[in-house]
Amino acid sequence: MNSELKSLIAERGTIKAALTRLQTFFRENASTTKVGALQKRLAANTSHYQRFNSIQTRIEMLVAGSELEEAHALDRENFETTYSDLIDEIETFIEASKSSQHRNISSPTACSAASGTANGLKLPTIQLPSFDGNCSDWLKFRDSFVSLVHDNDVLSDVQRFHYLNSSLRGPAARIIQSLGVSEANYKLAWELLNSRYKNSTTLKRHHANALLGLKPIQRQSETTLREFLDDATNHRLALTTLGESVDKADFLIIPLLSRKLDSVTFREWERRISPHSEMPTYEQFSVFLEERARYLSNIAVNGQVTVPKVDQRPGNSGSRKYNVTAHVINSKTCPVCDAKHALFQCEKFKTLEALQKTKVVQDAQICFNCLEPGHRVKACTRTRCKICDKKHHSLLHRPDIHPSRPMNSCVSSKEESPPCVAHASNNLVDCTILPTAIVHVRGNNGEALE
């Protein structure tokens, strides 16, 4: 029995020592310890009383009727008094610290909570949120108003009513417009507002419809992509706040959203996910759109030159049609020497045999008539061969299969409409339009001159 009593007394001593350490820590470090850390330390020591009570009861049973009974009874009284006073002191300190922090965050003067100073710096005034009845804004308004006004212990209900009334607009303001300003009416006004907009089913339906009803992107740009991503993310987060497991529906939401992208961005997204067998997550989708938006913001989009195909110009003998063809040159890199000039300007190309020149043009997939990329020879309206007047470039002329034209071959029995040609040269960023017109003039002797 003596050994058991000694063991219980030793165990009781460890509990009393733990309580003494908590008391010492609180006396010396309470002012410099964060409230959250102090709360955790308090929670870790609240179980000491139950352990002490269990051990003390066993000790008292062992010493009952002996001369040690009174001494051990005094130990119980001392421990209970010390424990109760210390726990109450710590809890009171924590509550006071919370109230002080809350007052520093939420100032009572028109909710200008940040008008105090921090390290000598005057902070800007926090403006009260406003709400006009749009369900998309309810959660944001509710959380902001509750933290700034509703839970501010410094404010009275009359002041809270004034702040609520000044924050509401439109349909939301009509809900409480018939209520007079009073202590009791604030709680009624807040309940009426919550009963109208707090319906989780209505809010869930609203955000789900808004998420799936986002407008399709007609033309890709940094702005439209970011707006699309922000709207989708906001509605998705709202559904998560309302308790919906949106992640489980990503397999359905992401394909629906991706089909609202413009055609180019949609192809890039499909190219991104096609190598993977698993379904993409919303995080991967949002990362892709962010990267795409950054890409669009870092490049210069080349404009297109728009030229009308047919232009009706009145003449002395009636209307005459002028065919107009636009040649867009996207690159000036020579396919023979890789220099920055057109193929017909290449000295190395000019020294090649006729068959070699033809093969170069075929491999480069450029026009046989003007040696420029971007169109076929059938659509080319540039000047023909100066030797035989056939539709190929003079550098591609072959005497063995292309007979030279006679001197009067340019005289036509039928008057042809002169082509008007517009050539757009797009070298890197600059875009230049060079109009060229070929005119046949008949002299006094009847000879046609170019």
Coordinates of C-alpha atoms in Angstrom, one line a residue:
M1 CA 0.0 0.0 0.0
N2 CA 2.9 2.4 0.8
S3 CA 4.4 1.9 -2.7
E4 CA 1.1 2.5 -4.3
L5 CA 0.6 5.7 -2.3
K6 CA 4.1 6.9 -3.2
S7 CA 3.4 6.3 -6.9
L8 CA 0.2 8.2 -6.8
I9 CA 1.7 11.1 -4.9
A10 CA 4.5 11.3 -7.4
E11 CA 2.0 11.4 -10.3
R12 CA 0.1 14.1 -8.6
G13 CA 3.3 16.1 -8.2
T14 CA 3.8 16.1 -12.0
I15 CA 0.4 17.6 -12.5
K16 CA 1.0 20.3 -9.9
A17 CA 4.3 21.1 -11.6
A18 CA 2.6 21.4 -15.0
L19 CA 0.1 23.9 -13.5
T20 CA 3.0 25.8 -11.9
R21 CA 4.8 26.1 -15.3
L22 CA 1.6 27.4 -17.0
Q23 CA 1.3 30.0 -14.2
T24 CA 4.9 31.1 -14.6
F25 CA 4.7 31.3 -18.3
F26 CA 1.5 33.4 -18.2
R27 CA 2.9 35.8 -15.6
E28 CA 6.1 36.4 -17.6
N29 CA 5.1 36.1 -21.3
A30 CA 1.4 36.9 -21.7
S31 CA 2.0 40.4 -23.1
T32 CA 4.3 39.2 -25.8
T33 CA 2.5 36.0 -26.7
K34 CA 0.0 35.9 -29.6
V35 CA -3.6 35.2 -28.6
G36 CA -3.8 32.1 -30.7
A37 CA -0.7 30.6 -29.2
L38 CA -2.0 31.4 -25.7
Q39 CA -5.3 29.7 -26.5
K40 CA -3.6 26.5 -27.6
R41 CA -1.4 26.4 -24.5
L42 CA -4.5 26.9 -22.3
A43 CA -6.3 24.1 -24.1
A44 CA -3.4 21.8 -23.6
N45 CA -3.5 22.3 -19.8
T46 CA -7.3 22.1 -19.2
S47 CA -7.2 18.3 -18.8
H48 CA -5.0 18.6 -15.7
Y49 CA -7.9 19.0 -13.4
Q50 CA -9.6 15.7 -14.4
R51 CA -6.3 13.9 -14.0
F52 CA -5.7 15.5 -10.6
N53 CA -9.2 14.7 -9.4
S54 CA -8.8 11.0 -10.4
I55 CA -5.5 10.6 -8.6
Q56 CA -6.4 12.6 -5.6
T57 CA -9.5 10.5 -5.1
R58 CA -7.5 7.3 -5.0
I59 CA -5.0 8.9 -2.6
E60 CA -7.8 10.0 -0.2
M61 CA -9.2 6.5 -0.3
L62 CA -5.9 5.0 0.7
V63 CA -5.3 7.5 3.6
A64 CA -8.9 7.5 4.9
G65 CA -9.0 7.3 8.7
S66 CA -5.2 7.9 9.0
E67 CA -3.3 10.9 10.2
L68 CA -2.5 11.8 6.6
E69 CA -6.1 12.3 5.6
E70 CA -6.3 16.0 6.6
A71 CA -3.0 16.9 4.9
H72 CA -4.1 15.3 1.5
A73 CA -7.5 17.0 1.7
L74 CA -5.7 20.3 2.0
D75 CA -3.7 19.5 -1.2
R76 CA -7.0 19.2 -3.1
E77 CA -8.3 22.5 -1.8
N78 CA -5.0 24.3 -2.8
F79 CA -4.9 22.8 -6.3
E80 CA -8.5 23.6 -7.1
T81 CA -8.2 27.2 -5.9
T82 CA -5.0 27.7 -7.9
Y83 CA -6.3 26.0 -11.0
S84 CA -9.6 27.9 -11.1
D85 CA -8.0 31.3 -10.5
L86 CA -5.3 30.8 -13.1
I87 CA -7.7 29.5 -15.9
D88 CA -10.1 32.4 -15.2
E89 CA -7.3 34.9 -15.4
I90 CA -6.0 33.5 -18.7
E91 CA -9.5 33.4 -20.3
T92 CA -10.2 36.9 -19.2
F93 CA -6.9 38.1 -20.7
I94 CA -7.6 36.3 -24.0
E95 CA -11.1 37.9 -24.3
A96 CA -9.7 41.3 -23.6
S97 CA -7.0 40.9 -26.2
K98 CA -9.6 39.8 -28.8
S99 CA -11.8 42.9 -28.1
S100 CA -8.8 45.2 -28.4
Q101 CA -7.7 43.7 -31.7
H102 CA -11.3 43.9 -33.1
R103 CA -11.6 47.6 -32.1
N104 CA -8.3 48.3 -33.9
I105 CA -9.6 46.7 -37.1
S106 CA -13.2 48.1 -36.9
S107 CA -13.3 51.7 -35.9
P108 CA -16.7 53.1 -34.8
T109 CA -16.4 56.3 -36.9
A110 CA -18.3 55.6 -40.1
C111 CA -16.3 52.3 -40.3
S112 CA -13.1 54.2 -41.0
A113 CA -11.4 51.3 -39.4
A114 CA -8.0 52.0 -40.8
S115 CA -7.8 55.6 -39.8
G116 CA -5.4 54.8 -37.0
T117 CA -1.7 54.6 -37.3
A118 CA 0.6 51.7 -37.7
N119 CA 4.3 52.3 -37.1
G120 CA 3.6 56.0 -37.6
L121 CA 1.9 55.5 -41.0
K122 CA -1.7 56.7 -41.3
L123 CA -3.8 54.0 -43.0
P124 CA -6.5 54.8 -45.5
T125 CA -10.2 54.8 -44.5
I126 CA -12.0 51.5 -45.1
Q127 CA -15.2 52.2 -47.1
L128 CA -18.4 50.4 -46.2
P129 CA -19.4 47.8 -48.9
S130 CA -22.6 48.5 -50.9
F131 CA -25.2 46.0 -52.0
D132 CA -27.9 46.5 -54.7
G133 CA -29.6 43.1 -54.6
N134 CA -27.4 41.3 -57.1
C135 CA -27.0 37.8 -55.8
S136 CA -23.4 37.6 -57.2
D137 CA -22.4 40.3 -54.7
W138 CA -24.3 39.0 -51.6
L139 CA -21.6 36.8 -50.1
K140 CA -19.0 39.5 -50.4
F141 CA -21.2 42.1 -48.9
R142 CA -22.4 39.9 -46.1
D143 CA -18.9 38.9 -44.9
S144 CA -17.6 42.5 -45.2
F145 CA -20.5 44.1 -43.4
V146 CA -20.5 41.5 -40.6
S147 CA -16.8 41.9 -39.9
L148 CA -16.9 45.8 -40.0
V149 CA -20.3 46.6 -38.5
H150 CA -22.4 43.7 -37.3
D151 CA -19.8 42.1 -35.0
N152 CA -18.3 45.4 -33.9
D153 CA -19.0 45.5 -30.2
V154 CA -18.3 49.2 -30.0
L155 CA -21.3 50.1 -32.1
S156 CA -24.9 50.3 -30.9
D157 CA -27.7 48.8 -32.9
V158 CA -28.9 52.3 -33.9
Q159 CA -25.5 53.0 -35.4
R160 CA -25.5 49.6 -37.1
F161 CA -28.9 50.4 -38.6
H162 CA -27.6 53.7 -40.0
Y163 CA -24.6 51.9 -41.6
L164 CA -26.8 49.1 -43.0
N165 CA -29.2 51.6 -44.5
S166 CA -26.4 53.7 -46.1
S167 CA -24.9 50.5 -47.7
L168 CA -28.1 49.2 -49.4
R169 CA -29.1 50.3 -52.9
G170 CA -32.0 49.5 -55.3
P171 CA -34.1 46.4 -54.5
A172 CA -32.1 45.6 -51.4
A173 CA -32.8 49.1 -49.9
R174 CA -36.6 48.6 -50.5
I175 CA -36.6 45.7 -48.1
I176 CA -36.0 47.9 -45.0
Q177 CA -37.2 51.3 -46.3
S178 CA -40.4 51.2 -44.2
L179 CA -38.5 50.5 -40.9
G180 CA -37.8 53.3 -38.6
V181 CA -34.4 53.8 -37.0
S182 CA -34.3 52.1 -33.6
E183 CA -32.4 49.5 -31.6
A184 CA -35.0 46.8 -32.2
N185 CA -35.4 47.5 -35.9
Y186 CA -31.8 46.8 -36.7
K187 CA -32.1 43.1 -35.8
L188 CA -35.4 43.0 -37.8
A189 CA -33.8 44.7 -40.8
W190 CA -30.8 42.4 -40.8
E191 CA -33.1 39.3 -40.5
L192 CA -35.3 40.6 -43.4
L193 CA -32.2 41.1 -45.6
N194 CA -30.8 37.7 -44.7
S195 CA -34.1 35.9 -45.3
R196 CA -34.3 37.4 -48.8
Y197 CA -30.7 36.7 -49.9
K198 CA -29.4 34.0 -47.6
N199 CA -31.4 31.2 -49.3
S200 CA -28.6 28.8 -50.2
T201 CA -30.6 27.0 -52.9
T202 CA -31.3 30.3 -54.7
L203 CA -27.7 31.4 -54.4
K204 CA -26.4 28.0 -55.7
R205 CA -28.8 28.1 -58.6
H206 CA -27.8 31.7 -59.4
H207 CA -24.0 31.0 -59.4
A208 CA -24.4 27.7 -61.3
N209 CA -26.4 29.4 -64.0
A210 CA -24.0 32.3 -64.2
L211 CA -21.0 29.9 -64.4
L212 CA -22.5 27.9 -67.2
G213 CA -24.0 31.0 -68.9
L214 CA -20.8 32.9 -69.4
K215 CA -20.7 34.6 -72.8
P216 CA -18.5 32.9 -75.4
I217 CA -15.3 34.7 -76.4
Q218 CA -15.7 35.9 -80.0
R219 CA -12.2 37.2 -80.4
Q220 CA -9.1 36.3 -78.4
S221 CA -7.4 39.0 -76.4
E222 CA -5.7 39.4 -73.1
T223 CA -8.6 41.3 -71.6
T224 CA -11.4 39.0 -72.7
L225 CA -9.5 35.9 -71.5
R226 CA -8.8 37.4 -68.1
E227 CA -12.4 38.6 -67.7
F228 CA -13.7 35.2 -68.6
L229 CA -11.3 33.4 -66.2
D230 CA -12.1 35.9 -63.3
D231 CA -15.9 35.5 -63.8
A232 CA -15.7 31.7 -63.9
T233 CA -13.4 31.6 -60.8
N234 CA -15.6 33.9 -58.8
H235 CA -18.8 31.9 -59.4
R236 CA -16.9 28.6 -58.7
L237 CA -15.6 30.0 -55.4
A238 CA -19.1 31.2 -54.4
L239 CA -20.4 27.7 -55.0
T240 CA -17.6 26.3 -52.8
T241 CA -18.5 28.7 -50.1
L242 CA -22.1 27.6 -50.2
G243 CA -21.0 24.0 -49.5
E244 CA -21.0 22.6 -53.0
S245 CA -18.2 20.1 -54.0
V246 CA -17.4 21.8 -57.3
D247 CA -14.2 19.8 -57.8
K248 CA -16.3 16.7 -58.4
A249 CA -18.1 18.4 -61.3
D250 CA -14.9 19.6 -63.1
F251 CA -15.2 16.8 -65.6
L252 CA -18.4 18.5 -66.8
I253 CA -17.7 22.1 -66.1
I254 CA -14.3 22.3 -67.9
P255 CA -15.5 21.0 -71.3
L256 CA -18.5 23.4 -71.2
L257 CA -16.3 26.3 -70.4
S258 CA -13.6 25.4 -72.9
R259 CA -16.2 25.4 -75.7
K260 CA -16.9 29.1 -74.9
L261 CA -13.3 30.0 -75.8
D262 CA -12.4 31.4 -79.2
S263 CA -11.4 28.8 -81.9
V264 CA -7.7 29.5 -81.6
T265 CA -7.5 29.2 -77.8
F266 CA -9.8 26.2 -77.9
R267 CA -7.4 24.4 -80.3
E268 CA -4.4 25.3 -78.1
W269 CA -6.3 23.9 -75.0
E270 CA -7.1 20.7 -76.7
R271 CA -3.5 20.4 -77.8
R272 CA -2.4 20.9 -74.2
I273 CA -4.7 18.1 -72.8
S274 CA -4.7 15.6 -75.6
P275 CA -1.4 13.8 -74.5
H276 CA -2.9 13.1 -71.1
S277 CA -5.4 10.3 -70.3
E278 CA -6.8 11.8 -67.1
M279 CA -9.4 14.5 -67.0
P280 CA -7.9 18.0 -66.5
T281 CA -8.6 19.9 -63.3
Y282 CA -9.9 23.5 -63.0
E283 CA -6.5 24.6 -61.7
Q284 CA -4.9 23.3 -64.9
F285 CA -7.5 25.1 -67.0
S286 CA -7.0 28.4 -65.2
V287 CA -3.2 28.1 -65.4
F288 CA -3.6 27.6 -69.2
L289 CA -5.8 30.7 -69.6
E290 CA -3.3 32.8 -67.5
E291 CA -0.4 31.7 -69.7
R292 CA -2.4 32.3 -72.8
A293 CA -3.3 35.8 -71.6
R294 CA 0.3 36.6 -70.8
Y295 CA 1.3 35.3 -74.3
L296 CA -1.2 37.6 -76.0
S297 CA 0.0 40.6 -74.0
N298 CA 3.6 40.0 -75.0
I299 CA 3.2 39.8 -78.7
A300 CA 2.2 42.3 -81.3
V301 CA -0.7 41.1 -83.4
N302 CA -0.1 41.9 -87.1
G303 CA -3.0 43.7 -88.8
Q304 CA -4.5 42.5 -92.1
V305 CA -4.6 44.7 -95.2
T306 CA -8.2 44.7 -96.6
V307 CA -8.5 45.6 -100.2
P308 CA -11.7 45.4 -102.2
K309 CA -11.7 42.8 -104.9
V310 CA -13.7 44.7 -107.5
D311 CA -13.8 48.5 -107.9
Q312 CA -16.3 50.1 -110.2
R313 CA -14.9 53.3 -111.7
P314 CA -16.9 55.3 -114.3
G315 CA -15.2 56.2 -117.5
N316 CA -16.0 58.2 -120.7
S317 CA -17.4 55.1 -122.4
G318 CA -19.3 53.7 -119.4
S319 CA -18.3 51.7 -116.4
R320 CA -15.1 49.7 -116.4
K321 CA -14.1 47.0 -114.0
Y322 CA -10.7 47.0 -112.4
N323 CA -9.6 43.7 -110.9
V324 CA -7.7 44.2 -107.6
T325 CA -5.6 41.5 -106.0
A326 CA -3.9 41.8 -102.6
H327 CA -0.5 40.1 -102.2
V328 CA 0.5 39.7 -98.6
I329 CA 4.2 39.0 -98.2
N330 CA 4.8 37.4 -94.8
S331 CA 8.5 36.8 -95.1
K332 CA 11.4 38.2 -97.0
T333 CA 13.7 35.3 -96.3
C334 CA 15.3 34.0 -99.5
P335 CA 14.8 30.2 -99.9
V336 CA 18.2 29.9 -101.7
C337 CA 20.6 31.8 -99.5
D338 CA 18.4 32.6 -96.4
A339 CA 19.2 36.3 -96.8
K340 CA 16.6 39.0 -96.1
H341 CA 15.6 39.7 -99.7
A342 CA 13.0 38.5 -102.3
L343 CA 13.9 35.5 -104.4
F344 CA 14.1 37.5 -107.7
Q345 CA 16.7 39.7 -106.0
C346 CA 19.0 36.8 -105.2
E347 CA 22.2 36.8 -107.3
K348 CA 22.8 33.1 -106.5
F349 CA 19.3 32.2 -107.8
K350 CA 20.0 34.1 -111.0
T351 CA 23.1 31.9 -111.7
L352 CA 21.1 28.6 -111.5
E353 CA 20.0 26.6 -114.5
A354 CA 16.4 26.9 -115.6
L355 CA 15.4 23.5 -114.2
Q356 CA 17.1 24.3 -110.9
K357 CA 15.2 27.6 -110.7
T358 CA 11.9 25.8 -111.3
K359 CA 12.6 23.3 -108.6
V360 CA 13.5 26.0 -106.1
V361 CA 10.2 27.8 -106.8
Q362 CA 8.3 24.5 -106.5
D363 CA 9.9 23.5 -103.2
A364 CA 9.3 27.0 -101.7
Q365 CA 5.7 26.9 -102.9
I366 CA 5.7 30.5 -104.2
C367 CA 4.1 32.1 -107.2
F368 CA 5.8 31.3 -110.6
N369 CA 4.8 34.7 -112.0
C370 CA 6.1 37.1 -109.3
L371 CA 8.3 34.8 -107.1
E372 CA 6.5 35.9 -104.0
P373 CA 4.7 33.7 -101.4
G374 CA 1.1 34.0 -100.3
H375 CA -0.8 33.1 -103.5
R376 CA -0.9 30.8 -106.6
V377 CA 0.1 31.8 -110.1
K378 CA -3.5 31.6 -111.2
A379 CA -4.4 34.5 -108.9
C380 CA -1.4 36.6 -109.6
T381 CA -1.9 39.9 -111.4
R382 CA 1.8 41.0 -111.5
T383 CA 3.7 41.7 -114.7
R384 CA 4.2 38.6 -116.9
C385 CA 7.4 37.4 -118.5
K386 CA 9.0 40.3 -120.4
I387 CA 10.4 37.9 -123.0
C388 CA 7.3 35.8 -124.1
D389 CA 4.4 37.5 -122.2
K390 CA 3.5 34.2 -120.6
K391 CA 2.5 33.9 -117.0
H392 CA 5.9 33.2 -115.4
H393 CA 8.7 35.3 -114.2
S394 CA 11.3 36.4 -116.7
L395 CA 14.0 34.5 -114.6
L396 CA 12.1 31.3 -115.3
H397 CA 11.9 31.8 -119.0
R398 CA 13.1 28.8 -121.1
P399 CA 13.7 29.5 -124.8
D400 CA 13.3 25.9 -125.6
I401 CA 9.6 25.8 -124.5
H402 CA 8.7 29.4 -124.3
P403 CA 8.9 31.1 -127.7
S404 CA 9.6 34.9 -127.7
R405 CA 6.7 37.2 -128.4
P406 CA 6.7 39.1 -131.7
M407 CA 7.3 42.9 -131.5
N408 CA 3.6 43.7 -132.1
S409 CA 2.3 41.0 -129.8
C410 CA 1.4 43.6 -127.2
V411 CA -1.2 45.0 -129.6
S412 CA -4.5 43.4 -128.7
S413 CA -7.5 43.2 -130.9
K414 CA -9.7 43.4 -127.9
E415 CA -9.3 46.2 -125.3
E416 CA -8.4 44.6 -122.0
S417 CA -9.1 46.3 -118.6
P418 CA -5.8 47.2 -117.0
P419 CA -5.2 45.4 -113.7
C420 CA -4.7 47.4 -110.6
V421 CA -2.4 45.5 -108.2
A422 CA -1.9 46.2 -104.5
H423 CA 1.1 44.5 -102.8
A424 CA 1.3 44.5 -99.0
S425 CA 4.7 43.8 -97.7
N426 CA 4.7 42.7 -94.1
N427 CA 8.2 42.6 -92.8
L428 CA 8.2 41.8 -89.1
V429 CA 5.9 44.5 -87.7
D430 CA 5.7 47.2 -90.4
C431 CA 3.1 46.9 -93.2
T432 CA 3.5 48.8 -96.5
I433 CA 1.1 49.1 -99.4
L434 CA 2.7 49.7 -102.8
P435 CA 0.1 50.2 -105.6
T436 CA 1.2 49.4 -109.1
A437 CA -0.7 49.9 -112.3
I438 CA 0.2 48.7 -115.8
V439 CA -1.1 50.9 -118.6
H440 CA -1.0 50.2 -122.4
V441 CA -0.9 53.4 -124.5
R442 CA -1.4 53.4 -128.2
G443 CA 0.7 55.9 -130.1
N444 CA 0.0 57.9 -133.3
N445 CA 1.4 55.1 -135.5
G446 CA -0.8 52.5 -133.9
E447 CA 1.9 50.8 -131.8
A448 CA 1.1 49.8 -128.2
L449 CA 3.6 51.0 -125.7
E450 CA 3.9 49.8 -122.0

